[in-house]
PDB file of C-alpha atoms and ligand atoms in Angstrom:
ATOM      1  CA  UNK C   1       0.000   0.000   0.000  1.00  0.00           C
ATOM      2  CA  UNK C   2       1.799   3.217  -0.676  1.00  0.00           C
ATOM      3  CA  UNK C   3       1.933   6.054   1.992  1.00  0.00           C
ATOM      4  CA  UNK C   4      -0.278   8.849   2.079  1.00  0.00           C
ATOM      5  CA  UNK C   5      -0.492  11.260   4.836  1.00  0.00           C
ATOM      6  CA  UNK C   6      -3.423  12.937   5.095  1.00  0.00           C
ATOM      7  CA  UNK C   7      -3.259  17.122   5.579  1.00  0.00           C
ATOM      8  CA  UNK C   8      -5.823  19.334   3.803  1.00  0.00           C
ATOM      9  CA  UNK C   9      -4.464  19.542   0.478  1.00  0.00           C
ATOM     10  CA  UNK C  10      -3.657  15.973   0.109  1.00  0.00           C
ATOM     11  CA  UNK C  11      -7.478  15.359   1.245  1.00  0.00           C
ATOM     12  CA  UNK C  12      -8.800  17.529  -1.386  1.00  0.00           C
ATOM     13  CA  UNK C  13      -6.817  15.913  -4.479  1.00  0.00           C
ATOM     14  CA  UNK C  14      -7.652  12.322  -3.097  1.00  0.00           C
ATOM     15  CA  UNK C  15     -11.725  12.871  -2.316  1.00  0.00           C
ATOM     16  CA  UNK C  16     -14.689  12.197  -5.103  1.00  0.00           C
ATOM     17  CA  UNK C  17     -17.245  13.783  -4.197  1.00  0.00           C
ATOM     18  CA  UNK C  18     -21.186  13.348  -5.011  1.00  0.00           C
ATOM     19  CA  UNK C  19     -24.569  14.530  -4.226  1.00  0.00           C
ATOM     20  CA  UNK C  20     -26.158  10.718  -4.834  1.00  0.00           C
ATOM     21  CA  UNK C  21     -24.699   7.347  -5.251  1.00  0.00           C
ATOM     22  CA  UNK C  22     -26.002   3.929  -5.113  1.00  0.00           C
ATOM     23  CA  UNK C  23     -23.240   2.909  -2.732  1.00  0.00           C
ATOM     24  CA  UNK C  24     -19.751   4.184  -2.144  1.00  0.00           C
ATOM     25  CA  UNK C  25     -18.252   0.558  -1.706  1.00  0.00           C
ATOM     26  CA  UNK C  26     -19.427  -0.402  -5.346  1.00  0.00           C
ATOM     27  CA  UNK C  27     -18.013   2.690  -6.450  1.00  0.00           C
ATOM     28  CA  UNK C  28     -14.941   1.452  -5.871  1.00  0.00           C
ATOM     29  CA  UNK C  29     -15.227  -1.420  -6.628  1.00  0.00           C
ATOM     30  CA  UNK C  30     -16.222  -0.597 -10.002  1.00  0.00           C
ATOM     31  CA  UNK C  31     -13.984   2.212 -10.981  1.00  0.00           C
ATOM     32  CA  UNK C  32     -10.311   2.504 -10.805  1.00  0.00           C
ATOM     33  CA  UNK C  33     -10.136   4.480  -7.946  1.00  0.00           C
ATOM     34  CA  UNK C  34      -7.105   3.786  -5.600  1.00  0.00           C
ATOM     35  CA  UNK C  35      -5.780   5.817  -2.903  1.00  0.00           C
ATOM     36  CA  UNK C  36      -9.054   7.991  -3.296  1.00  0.00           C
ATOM     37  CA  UNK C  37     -12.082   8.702  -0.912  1.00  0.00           C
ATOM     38  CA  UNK C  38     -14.996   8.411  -2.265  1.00  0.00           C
ATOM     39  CA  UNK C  39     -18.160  10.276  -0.927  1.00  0.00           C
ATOM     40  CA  UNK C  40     -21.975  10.892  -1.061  1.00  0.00           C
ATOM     41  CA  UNK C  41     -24.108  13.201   0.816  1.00  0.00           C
ATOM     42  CA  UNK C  42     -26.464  10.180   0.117  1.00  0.00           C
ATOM     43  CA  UNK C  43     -26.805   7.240  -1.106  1.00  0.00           C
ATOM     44  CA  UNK C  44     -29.777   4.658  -2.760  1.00  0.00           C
ATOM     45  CA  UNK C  45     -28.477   1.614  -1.865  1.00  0.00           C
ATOM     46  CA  UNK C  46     -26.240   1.913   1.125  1.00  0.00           C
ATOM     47  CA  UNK C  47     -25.091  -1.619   2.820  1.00  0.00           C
ATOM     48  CA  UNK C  48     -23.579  -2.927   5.586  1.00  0.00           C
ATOM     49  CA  UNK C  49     -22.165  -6.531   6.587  1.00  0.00           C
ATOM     50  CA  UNK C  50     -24.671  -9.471   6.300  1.00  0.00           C
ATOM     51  CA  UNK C  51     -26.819  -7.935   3.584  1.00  0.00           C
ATOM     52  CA  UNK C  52     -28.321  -5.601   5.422  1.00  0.00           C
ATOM     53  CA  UNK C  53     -29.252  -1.950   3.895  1.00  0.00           C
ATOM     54  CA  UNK C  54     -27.635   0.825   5.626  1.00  0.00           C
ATOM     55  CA  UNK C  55     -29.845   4.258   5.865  1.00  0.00           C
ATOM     56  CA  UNK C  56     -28.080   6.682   4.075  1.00  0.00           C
ATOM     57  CA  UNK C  57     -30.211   9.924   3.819  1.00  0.00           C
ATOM     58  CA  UNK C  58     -29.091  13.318   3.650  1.00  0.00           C
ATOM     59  CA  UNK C  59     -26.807  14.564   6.751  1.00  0.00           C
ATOM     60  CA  UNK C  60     -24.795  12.014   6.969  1.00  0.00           C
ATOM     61  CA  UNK C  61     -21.294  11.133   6.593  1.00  0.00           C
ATOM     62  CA  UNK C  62     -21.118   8.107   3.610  1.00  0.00           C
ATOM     63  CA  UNK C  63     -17.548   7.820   2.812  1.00  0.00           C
ATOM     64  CA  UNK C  64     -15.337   4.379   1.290  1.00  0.00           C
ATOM     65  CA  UNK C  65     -11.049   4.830   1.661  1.00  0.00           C
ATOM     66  CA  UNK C  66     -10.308   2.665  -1.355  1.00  0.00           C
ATOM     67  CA  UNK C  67      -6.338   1.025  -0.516  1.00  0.00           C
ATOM     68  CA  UNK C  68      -4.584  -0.740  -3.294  1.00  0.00           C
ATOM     69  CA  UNK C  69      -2.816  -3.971  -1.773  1.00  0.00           C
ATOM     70  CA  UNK C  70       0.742  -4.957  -2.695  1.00  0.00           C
ATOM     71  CA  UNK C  71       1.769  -8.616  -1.614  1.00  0.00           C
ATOM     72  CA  UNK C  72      -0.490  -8.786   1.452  1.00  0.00           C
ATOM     73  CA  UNK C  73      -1.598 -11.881   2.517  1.00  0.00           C
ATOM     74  CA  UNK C  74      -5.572 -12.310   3.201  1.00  0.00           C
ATOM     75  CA  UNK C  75      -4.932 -12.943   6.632  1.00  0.00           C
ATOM     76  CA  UNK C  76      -3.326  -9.415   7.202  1.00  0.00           C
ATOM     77  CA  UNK C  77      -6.749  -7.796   7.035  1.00  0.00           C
ATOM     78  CA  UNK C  78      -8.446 -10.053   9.425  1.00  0.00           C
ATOM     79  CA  UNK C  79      -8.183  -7.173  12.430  1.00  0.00           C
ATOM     80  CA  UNK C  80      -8.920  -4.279   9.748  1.00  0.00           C
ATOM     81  CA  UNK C  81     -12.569  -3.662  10.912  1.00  0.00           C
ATOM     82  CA  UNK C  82     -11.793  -3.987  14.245  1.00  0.00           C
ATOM     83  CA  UNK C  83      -8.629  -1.437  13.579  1.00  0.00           C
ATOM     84  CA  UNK C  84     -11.632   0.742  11.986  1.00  0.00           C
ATOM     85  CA  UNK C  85     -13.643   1.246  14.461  1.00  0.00           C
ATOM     86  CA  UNK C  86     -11.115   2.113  16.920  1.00  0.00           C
ATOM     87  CA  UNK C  87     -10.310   4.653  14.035  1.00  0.00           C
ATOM     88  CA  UNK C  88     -14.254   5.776  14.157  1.00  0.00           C
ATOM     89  CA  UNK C  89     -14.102   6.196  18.029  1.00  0.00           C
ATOM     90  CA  UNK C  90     -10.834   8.516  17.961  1.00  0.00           C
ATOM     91  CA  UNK C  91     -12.006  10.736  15.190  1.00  0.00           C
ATOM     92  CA  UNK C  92     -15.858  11.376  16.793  1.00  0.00           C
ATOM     93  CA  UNK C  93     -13.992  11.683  20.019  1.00  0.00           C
ATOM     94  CA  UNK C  94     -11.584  14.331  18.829  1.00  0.00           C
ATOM     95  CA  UNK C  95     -14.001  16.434  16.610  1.00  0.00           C
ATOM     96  CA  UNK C  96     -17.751  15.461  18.083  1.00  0.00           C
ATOM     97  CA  UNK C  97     -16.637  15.497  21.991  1.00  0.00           C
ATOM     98  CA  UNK C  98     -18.659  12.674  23.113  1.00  0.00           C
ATOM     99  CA  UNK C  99     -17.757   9.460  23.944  1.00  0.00           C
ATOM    100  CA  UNK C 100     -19.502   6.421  21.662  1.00  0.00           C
ATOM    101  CA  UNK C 101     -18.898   2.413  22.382  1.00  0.00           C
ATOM    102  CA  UNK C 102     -18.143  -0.007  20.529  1.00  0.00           C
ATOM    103  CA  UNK C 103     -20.857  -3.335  19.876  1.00  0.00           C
ATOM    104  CA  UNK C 104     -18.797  -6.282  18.462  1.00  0.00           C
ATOM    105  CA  UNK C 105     -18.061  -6.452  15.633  1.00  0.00           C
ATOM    106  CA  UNK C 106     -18.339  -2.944  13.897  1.00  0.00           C
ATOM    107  CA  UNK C 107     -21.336  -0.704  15.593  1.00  0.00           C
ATOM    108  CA  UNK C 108     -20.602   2.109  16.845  1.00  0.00           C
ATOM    109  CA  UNK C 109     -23.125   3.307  19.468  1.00  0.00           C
ATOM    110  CA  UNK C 110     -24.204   6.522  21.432  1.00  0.00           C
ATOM    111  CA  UNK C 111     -26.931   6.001  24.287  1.00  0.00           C
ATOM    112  CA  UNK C 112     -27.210   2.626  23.094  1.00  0.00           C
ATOM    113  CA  UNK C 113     -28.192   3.848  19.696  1.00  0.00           C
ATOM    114  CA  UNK C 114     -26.460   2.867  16.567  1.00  0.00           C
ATOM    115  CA  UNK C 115     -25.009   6.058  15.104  1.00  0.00           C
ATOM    116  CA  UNK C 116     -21.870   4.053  12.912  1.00  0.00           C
ATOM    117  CA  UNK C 117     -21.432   0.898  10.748  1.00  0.00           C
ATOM    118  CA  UNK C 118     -18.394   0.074   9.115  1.00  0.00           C
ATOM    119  CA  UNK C 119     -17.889  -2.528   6.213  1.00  0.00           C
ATOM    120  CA  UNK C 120     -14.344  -3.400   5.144  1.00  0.00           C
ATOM    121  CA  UNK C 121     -14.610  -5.448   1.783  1.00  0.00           C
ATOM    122  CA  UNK C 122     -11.383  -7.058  -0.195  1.00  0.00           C
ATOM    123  CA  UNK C 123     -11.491  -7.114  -4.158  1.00  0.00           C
ATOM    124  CA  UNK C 124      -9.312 -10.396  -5.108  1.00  0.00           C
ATOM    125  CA  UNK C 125      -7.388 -10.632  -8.527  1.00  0.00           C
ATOM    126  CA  UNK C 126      -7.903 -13.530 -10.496  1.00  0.00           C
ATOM    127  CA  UNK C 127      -4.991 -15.400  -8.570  1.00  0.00           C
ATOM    128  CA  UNK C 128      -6.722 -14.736  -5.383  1.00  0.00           C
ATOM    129  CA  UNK C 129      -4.715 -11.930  -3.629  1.00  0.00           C
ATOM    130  CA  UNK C 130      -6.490  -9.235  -2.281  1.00  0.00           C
ATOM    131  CA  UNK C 131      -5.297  -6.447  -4.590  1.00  0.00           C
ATOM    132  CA  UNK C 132      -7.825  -3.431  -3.330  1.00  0.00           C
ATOM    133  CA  UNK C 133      -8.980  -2.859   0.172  1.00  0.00           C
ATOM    134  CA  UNK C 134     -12.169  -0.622   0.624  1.00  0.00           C
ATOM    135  CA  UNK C 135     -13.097   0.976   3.612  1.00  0.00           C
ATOM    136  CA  UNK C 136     -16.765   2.059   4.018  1.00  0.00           C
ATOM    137  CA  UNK C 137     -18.035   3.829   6.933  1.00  0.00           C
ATOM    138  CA  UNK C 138     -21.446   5.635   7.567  1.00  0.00           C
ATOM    139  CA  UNK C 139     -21.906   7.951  10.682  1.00  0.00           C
ATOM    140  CA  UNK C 140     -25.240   9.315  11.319  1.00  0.00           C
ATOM    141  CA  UNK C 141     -24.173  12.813  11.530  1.00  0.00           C
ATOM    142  CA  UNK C 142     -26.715  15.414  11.813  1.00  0.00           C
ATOM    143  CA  UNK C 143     -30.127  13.718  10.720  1.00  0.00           C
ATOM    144  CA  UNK C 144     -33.199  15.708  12.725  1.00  0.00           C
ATOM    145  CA  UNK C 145     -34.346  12.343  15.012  1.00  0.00           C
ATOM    146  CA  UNK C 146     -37.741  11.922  12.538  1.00  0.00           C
ATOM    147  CA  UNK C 147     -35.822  10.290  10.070  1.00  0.00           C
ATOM    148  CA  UNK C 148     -35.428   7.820  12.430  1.00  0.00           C
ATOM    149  CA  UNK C 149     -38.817   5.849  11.880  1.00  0.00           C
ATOM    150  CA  UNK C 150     -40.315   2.483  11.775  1.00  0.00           C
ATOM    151  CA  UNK C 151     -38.201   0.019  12.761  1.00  0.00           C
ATOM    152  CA  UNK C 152     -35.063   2.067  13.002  1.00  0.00           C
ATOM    153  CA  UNK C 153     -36.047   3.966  15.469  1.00  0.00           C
ATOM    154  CA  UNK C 154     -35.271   1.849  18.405  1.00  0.00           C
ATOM    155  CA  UNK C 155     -32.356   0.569  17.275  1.00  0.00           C
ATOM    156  CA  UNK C 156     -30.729   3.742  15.013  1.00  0.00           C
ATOM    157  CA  UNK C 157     -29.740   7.369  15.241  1.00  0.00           C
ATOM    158  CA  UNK C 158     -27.778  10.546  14.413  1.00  0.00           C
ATOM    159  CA  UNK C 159     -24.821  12.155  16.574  1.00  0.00           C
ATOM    160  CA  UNK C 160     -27.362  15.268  15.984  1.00  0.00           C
ATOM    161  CA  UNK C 161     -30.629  13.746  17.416  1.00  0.00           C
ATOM    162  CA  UNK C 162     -29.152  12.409  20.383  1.00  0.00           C
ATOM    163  CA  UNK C 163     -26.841  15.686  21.869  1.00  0.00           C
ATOM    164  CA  UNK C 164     -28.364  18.516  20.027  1.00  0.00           C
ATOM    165  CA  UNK C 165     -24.723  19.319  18.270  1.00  0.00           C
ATOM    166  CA  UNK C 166     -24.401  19.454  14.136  1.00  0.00           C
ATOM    167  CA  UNK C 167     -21.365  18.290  13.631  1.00  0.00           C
ATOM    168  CA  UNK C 168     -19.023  20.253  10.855  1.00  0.00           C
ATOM    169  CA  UNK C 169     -18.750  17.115   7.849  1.00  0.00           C
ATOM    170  CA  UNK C 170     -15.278  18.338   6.311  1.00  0.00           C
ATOM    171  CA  UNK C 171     -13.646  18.744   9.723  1.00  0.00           C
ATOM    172  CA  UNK C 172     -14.352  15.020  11.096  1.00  0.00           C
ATOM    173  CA  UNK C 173     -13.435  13.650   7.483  1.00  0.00           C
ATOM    174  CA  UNK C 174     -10.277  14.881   7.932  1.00  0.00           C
ATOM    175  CA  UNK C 175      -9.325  13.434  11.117  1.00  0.00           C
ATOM    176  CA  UNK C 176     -11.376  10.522  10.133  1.00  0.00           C
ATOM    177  CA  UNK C 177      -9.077  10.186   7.214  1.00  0.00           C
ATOM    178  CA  UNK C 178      -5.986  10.735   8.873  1.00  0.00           C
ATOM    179  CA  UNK C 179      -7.012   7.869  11.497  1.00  0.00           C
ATOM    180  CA  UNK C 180      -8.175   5.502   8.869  1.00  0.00           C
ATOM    181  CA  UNK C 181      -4.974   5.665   7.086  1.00  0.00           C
ATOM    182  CA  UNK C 182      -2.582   4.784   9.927  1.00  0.00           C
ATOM    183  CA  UNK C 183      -5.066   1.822  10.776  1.00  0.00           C
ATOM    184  CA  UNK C 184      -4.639   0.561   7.646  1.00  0.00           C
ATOM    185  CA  UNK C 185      -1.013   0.758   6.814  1.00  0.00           C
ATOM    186  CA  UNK C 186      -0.624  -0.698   9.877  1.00  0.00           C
ATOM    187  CA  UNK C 187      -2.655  -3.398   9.021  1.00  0.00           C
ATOM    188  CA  UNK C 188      -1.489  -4.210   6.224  1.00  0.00           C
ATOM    189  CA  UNK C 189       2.049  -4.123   7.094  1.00  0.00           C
ATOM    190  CA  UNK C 190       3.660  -7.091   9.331  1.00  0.00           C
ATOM    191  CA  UNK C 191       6.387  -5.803  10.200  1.00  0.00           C
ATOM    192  CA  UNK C 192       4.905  -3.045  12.134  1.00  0.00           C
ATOM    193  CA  UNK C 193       2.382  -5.473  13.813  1.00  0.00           C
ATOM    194  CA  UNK C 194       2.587  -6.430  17.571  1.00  0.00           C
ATOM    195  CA  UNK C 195       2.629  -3.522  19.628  1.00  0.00           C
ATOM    196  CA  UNK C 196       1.391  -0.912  17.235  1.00  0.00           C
ATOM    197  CA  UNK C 197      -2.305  -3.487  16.432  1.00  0.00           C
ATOM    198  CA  UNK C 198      -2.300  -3.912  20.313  1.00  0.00           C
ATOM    199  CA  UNK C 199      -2.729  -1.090  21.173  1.00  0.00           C
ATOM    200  CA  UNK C 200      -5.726  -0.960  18.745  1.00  0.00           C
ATOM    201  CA  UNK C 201      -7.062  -4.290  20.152  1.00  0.00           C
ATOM    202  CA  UNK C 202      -6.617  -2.533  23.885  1.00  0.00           C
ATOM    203  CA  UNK C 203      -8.110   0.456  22.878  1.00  0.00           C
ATOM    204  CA  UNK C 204     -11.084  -1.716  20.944  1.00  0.00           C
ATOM    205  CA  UNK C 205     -11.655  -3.584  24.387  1.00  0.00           C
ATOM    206  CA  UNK C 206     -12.175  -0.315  26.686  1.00  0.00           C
ATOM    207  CA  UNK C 207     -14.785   0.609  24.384  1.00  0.00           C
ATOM    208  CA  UNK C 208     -16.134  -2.087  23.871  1.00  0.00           C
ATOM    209  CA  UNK C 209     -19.916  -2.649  25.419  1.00  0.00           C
ATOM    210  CA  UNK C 210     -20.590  -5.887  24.520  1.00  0.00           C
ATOM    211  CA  UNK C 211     -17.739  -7.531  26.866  1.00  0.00           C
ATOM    212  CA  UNK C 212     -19.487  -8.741  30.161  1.00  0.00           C
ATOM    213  CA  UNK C 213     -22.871  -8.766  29.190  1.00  0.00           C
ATOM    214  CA  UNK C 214     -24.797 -12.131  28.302  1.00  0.00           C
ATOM    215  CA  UNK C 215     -25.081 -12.725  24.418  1.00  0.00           C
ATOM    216  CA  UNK C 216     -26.849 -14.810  22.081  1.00  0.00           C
ATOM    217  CA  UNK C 217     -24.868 -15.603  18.697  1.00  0.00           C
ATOM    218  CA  UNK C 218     -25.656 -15.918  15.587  1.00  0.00           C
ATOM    219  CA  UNK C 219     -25.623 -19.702  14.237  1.00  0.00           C
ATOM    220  CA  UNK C 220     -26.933 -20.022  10.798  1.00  0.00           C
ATOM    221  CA  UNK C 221     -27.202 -23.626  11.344  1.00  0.00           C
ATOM    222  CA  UNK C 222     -29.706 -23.518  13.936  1.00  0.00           C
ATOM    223  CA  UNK C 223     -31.811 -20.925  12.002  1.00  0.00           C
ATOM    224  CA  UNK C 224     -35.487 -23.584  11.412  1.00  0.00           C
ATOM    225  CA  UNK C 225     -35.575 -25.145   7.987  1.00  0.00           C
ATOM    226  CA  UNK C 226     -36.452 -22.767   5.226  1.00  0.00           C
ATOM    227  CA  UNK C 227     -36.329 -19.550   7.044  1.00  0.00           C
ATOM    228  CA  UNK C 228     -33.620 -16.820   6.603  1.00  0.00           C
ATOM    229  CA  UNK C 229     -30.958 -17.307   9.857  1.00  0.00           C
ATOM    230  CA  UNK C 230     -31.263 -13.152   9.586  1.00  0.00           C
ATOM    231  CA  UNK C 231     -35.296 -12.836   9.747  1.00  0.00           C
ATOM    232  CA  UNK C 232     -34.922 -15.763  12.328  1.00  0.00           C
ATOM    233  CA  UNK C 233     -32.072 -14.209  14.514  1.00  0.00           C
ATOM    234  CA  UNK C 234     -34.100 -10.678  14.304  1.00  0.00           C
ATOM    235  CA  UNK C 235     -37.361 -12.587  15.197  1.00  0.00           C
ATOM    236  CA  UNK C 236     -36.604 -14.948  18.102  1.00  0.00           C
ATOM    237  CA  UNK C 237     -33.229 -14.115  19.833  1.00  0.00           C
ATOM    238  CA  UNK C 238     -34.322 -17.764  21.972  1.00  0.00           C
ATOM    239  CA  UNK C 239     -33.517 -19.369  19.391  1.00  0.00           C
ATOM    240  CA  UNK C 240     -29.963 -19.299  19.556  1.00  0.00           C
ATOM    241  CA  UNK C 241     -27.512 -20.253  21.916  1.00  0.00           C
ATOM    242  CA  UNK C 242     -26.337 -17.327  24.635  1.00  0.00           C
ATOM    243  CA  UNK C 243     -22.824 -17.355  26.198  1.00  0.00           C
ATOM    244  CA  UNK C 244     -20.887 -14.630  28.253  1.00  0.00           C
ATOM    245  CA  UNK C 245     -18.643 -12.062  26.174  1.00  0.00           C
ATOM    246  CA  UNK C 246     -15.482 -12.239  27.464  1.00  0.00           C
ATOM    247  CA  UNK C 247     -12.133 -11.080  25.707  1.00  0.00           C
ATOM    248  CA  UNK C 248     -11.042  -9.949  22.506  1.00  0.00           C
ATOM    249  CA  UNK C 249      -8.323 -11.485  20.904  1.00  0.00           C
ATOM    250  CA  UNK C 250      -5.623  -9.935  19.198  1.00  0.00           C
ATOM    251  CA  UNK C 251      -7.212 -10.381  16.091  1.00  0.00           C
ATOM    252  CA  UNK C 252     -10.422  -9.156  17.066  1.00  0.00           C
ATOM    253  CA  UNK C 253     -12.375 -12.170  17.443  1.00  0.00           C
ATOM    254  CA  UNK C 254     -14.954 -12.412  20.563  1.00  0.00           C
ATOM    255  CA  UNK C 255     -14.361 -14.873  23.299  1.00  0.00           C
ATOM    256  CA  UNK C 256     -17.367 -15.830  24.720  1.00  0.00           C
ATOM    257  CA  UNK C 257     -17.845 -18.747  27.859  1.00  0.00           C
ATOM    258  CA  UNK C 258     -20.650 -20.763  26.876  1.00  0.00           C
ATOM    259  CA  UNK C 259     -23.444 -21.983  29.706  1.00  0.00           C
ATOM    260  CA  UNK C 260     -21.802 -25.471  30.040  1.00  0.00           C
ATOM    261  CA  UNK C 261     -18.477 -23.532  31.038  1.00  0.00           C
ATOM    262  CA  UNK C 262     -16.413 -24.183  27.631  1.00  0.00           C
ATOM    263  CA  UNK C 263     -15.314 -20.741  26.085  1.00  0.00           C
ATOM    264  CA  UNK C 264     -14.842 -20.653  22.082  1.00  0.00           C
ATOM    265  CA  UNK C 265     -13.688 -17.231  19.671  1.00  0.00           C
ATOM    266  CA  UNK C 266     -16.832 -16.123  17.521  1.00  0.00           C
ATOM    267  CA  UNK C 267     -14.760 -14.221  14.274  1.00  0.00           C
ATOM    268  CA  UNK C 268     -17.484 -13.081  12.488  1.00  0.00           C
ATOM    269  CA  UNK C 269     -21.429 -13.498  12.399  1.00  0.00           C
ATOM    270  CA  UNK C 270     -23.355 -11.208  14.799  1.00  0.00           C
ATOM    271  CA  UNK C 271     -24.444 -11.286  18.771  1.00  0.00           C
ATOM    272  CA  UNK C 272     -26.857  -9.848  20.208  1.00  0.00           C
ATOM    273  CA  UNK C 273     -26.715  -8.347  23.645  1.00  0.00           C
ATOM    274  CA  UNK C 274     -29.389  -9.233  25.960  1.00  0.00           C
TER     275      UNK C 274
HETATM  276  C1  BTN F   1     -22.956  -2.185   8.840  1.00  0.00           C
HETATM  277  O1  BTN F   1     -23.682  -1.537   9.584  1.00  0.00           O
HETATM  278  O2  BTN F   1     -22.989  -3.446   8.800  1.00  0.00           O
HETATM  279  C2  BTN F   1     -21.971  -1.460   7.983  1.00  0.00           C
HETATM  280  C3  BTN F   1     -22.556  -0.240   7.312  1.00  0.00           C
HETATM  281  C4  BTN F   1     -21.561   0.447   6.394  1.00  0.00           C
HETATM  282  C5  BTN F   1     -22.184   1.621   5.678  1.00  0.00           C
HETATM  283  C6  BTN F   1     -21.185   2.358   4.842  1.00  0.00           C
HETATM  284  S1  BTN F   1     -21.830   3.892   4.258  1.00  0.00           S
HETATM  285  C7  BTN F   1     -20.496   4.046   3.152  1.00  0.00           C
HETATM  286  C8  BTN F   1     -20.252   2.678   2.576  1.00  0.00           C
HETATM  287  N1  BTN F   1     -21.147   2.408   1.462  1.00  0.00           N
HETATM  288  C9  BTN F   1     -21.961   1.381   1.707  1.00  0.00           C
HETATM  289  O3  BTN F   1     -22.821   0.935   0.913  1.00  0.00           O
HETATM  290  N2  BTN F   1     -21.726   0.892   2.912  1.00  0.00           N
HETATM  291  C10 BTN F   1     -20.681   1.619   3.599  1.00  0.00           C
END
């Protein structure tokens, strides 16, 4: 990945800006677009992890970092969401003043509403190294609270709705560019790794509000016959097994202690907290 630092002028010649896109992760996916940052003030068909749509009306922030890989191993990028949303908390921290959590694996929250999903997505070249890394990360900005309706609005909000405080969009960009970047060099180069990624993974623990607190997981296998493990998991929570969230490792992964005592690392999927 080459080096980039990120001051104002270097942020203006690497952003693409647009009023509406479909998505800013198939953007770059599409188009040749490395080392650029790639935003809309909204967008049609915004997604997050596990085919879910992502709300993406005007006032937020919709932005995709788009990384081109050089001889990096797949399992490099195995902490890079986790890296991310560390990078999330430190930027809304510095510019926003408040203090969100973290849910495993990539909410971010604020009064127990999410105001932050991040989806990290790896094109492959034909010989199956990664060759582009895209970031994409939506904060829920300054959206007035009533676009928060239906079925969102228990679960969903904006920075805005919940503190009163509009929040200037250029300003966090930048810091949220300059944080992104050093997450992902580091990331994506070993030699840097031990100390520099744990102190992510320590910093990605203290925030984190799902260790502690009784979960159930995620298990597509134990989804009934014919119905979508999603719909399920969103319908009856019973369902599925709980455990205790315990640790994260140093790649991110949740330990959890199952009810019969035995403890096992969930790496991806989703938990819900009780
Ligand atoms: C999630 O909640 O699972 C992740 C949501 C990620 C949303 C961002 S918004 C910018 C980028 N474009 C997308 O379509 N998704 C990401």
């Amino acid at each position: 990945m080459k080096k980039r630092a990120s001051n104002i002028s270097q942020l203006k010649d690497r952003l693409i800006e647009f009023d509406t896109l479909p998505s800013t992760n198939e953007y770059c996916k599409k188009e040749q677009v490395n080392g650029k940052i790639v935003v809309a003030k909204k967008q049609t068909n915004g997604h997050g992890r596990m085919g879910r749509s992502f709300f993406s009306e005007d006032g937020g922030l919709y932005v995709s970092f788009c990384y081109e890989l050089n001889d990096v191993l797949p399992e490099h990028l195995i902490p890079i969401t986790g890296m991310c949303a560390v990078a999330v908390i430190r930027a809304i921290v510095t510019v926003c003043k408040i203090s969100p959590s973290i849910k495993w694996t990539n909410d971010i929250l604020l009064q127990n509403k999410k105001i932050c999903g991040i989806l990290a997505e790896t094109v492959f070249s034909n010989d199956l190294s990664p060759e582009k890394l895209i970031i994409g990360i939506g904060i829920n900005l300054n959206q007035a609270k009533k676009s928060f309706d239906g079925e969102l609005k228990n679960i969903a909000s904006s920075i805005y709705a919940l503190t009163g405080k509009r929040t200037d969009k250029k300003e966090l960009l930048k810091v949220l560019a300059s944080e992104v970047d050093k997450a992902a060099k580091i990331a994506v180069s070993p030699q840097s790794e031990c100390d520099l990624k744990n102190e992510y993974v320590k910093e990605y623990r203290k925030n984190c509000i799902t260790l502690g607190k009784e979960i159930h997981i995620l298990k597509q296998s134990l989804a009934p016959d014919g119905i979508d493990p999603k719909v399920a998991f969103s319908q009856n929570k019973e369902l599925f097994p709980t455990a205790i969230a315990v640790d994260i490792d140093e790649n991110f992964g949740l330990l959890v202690q199952n009810p019969d005592k035995t403890f096992e690392t969930i790496v991806s999927g989703e938990v819900s907290v009780r």
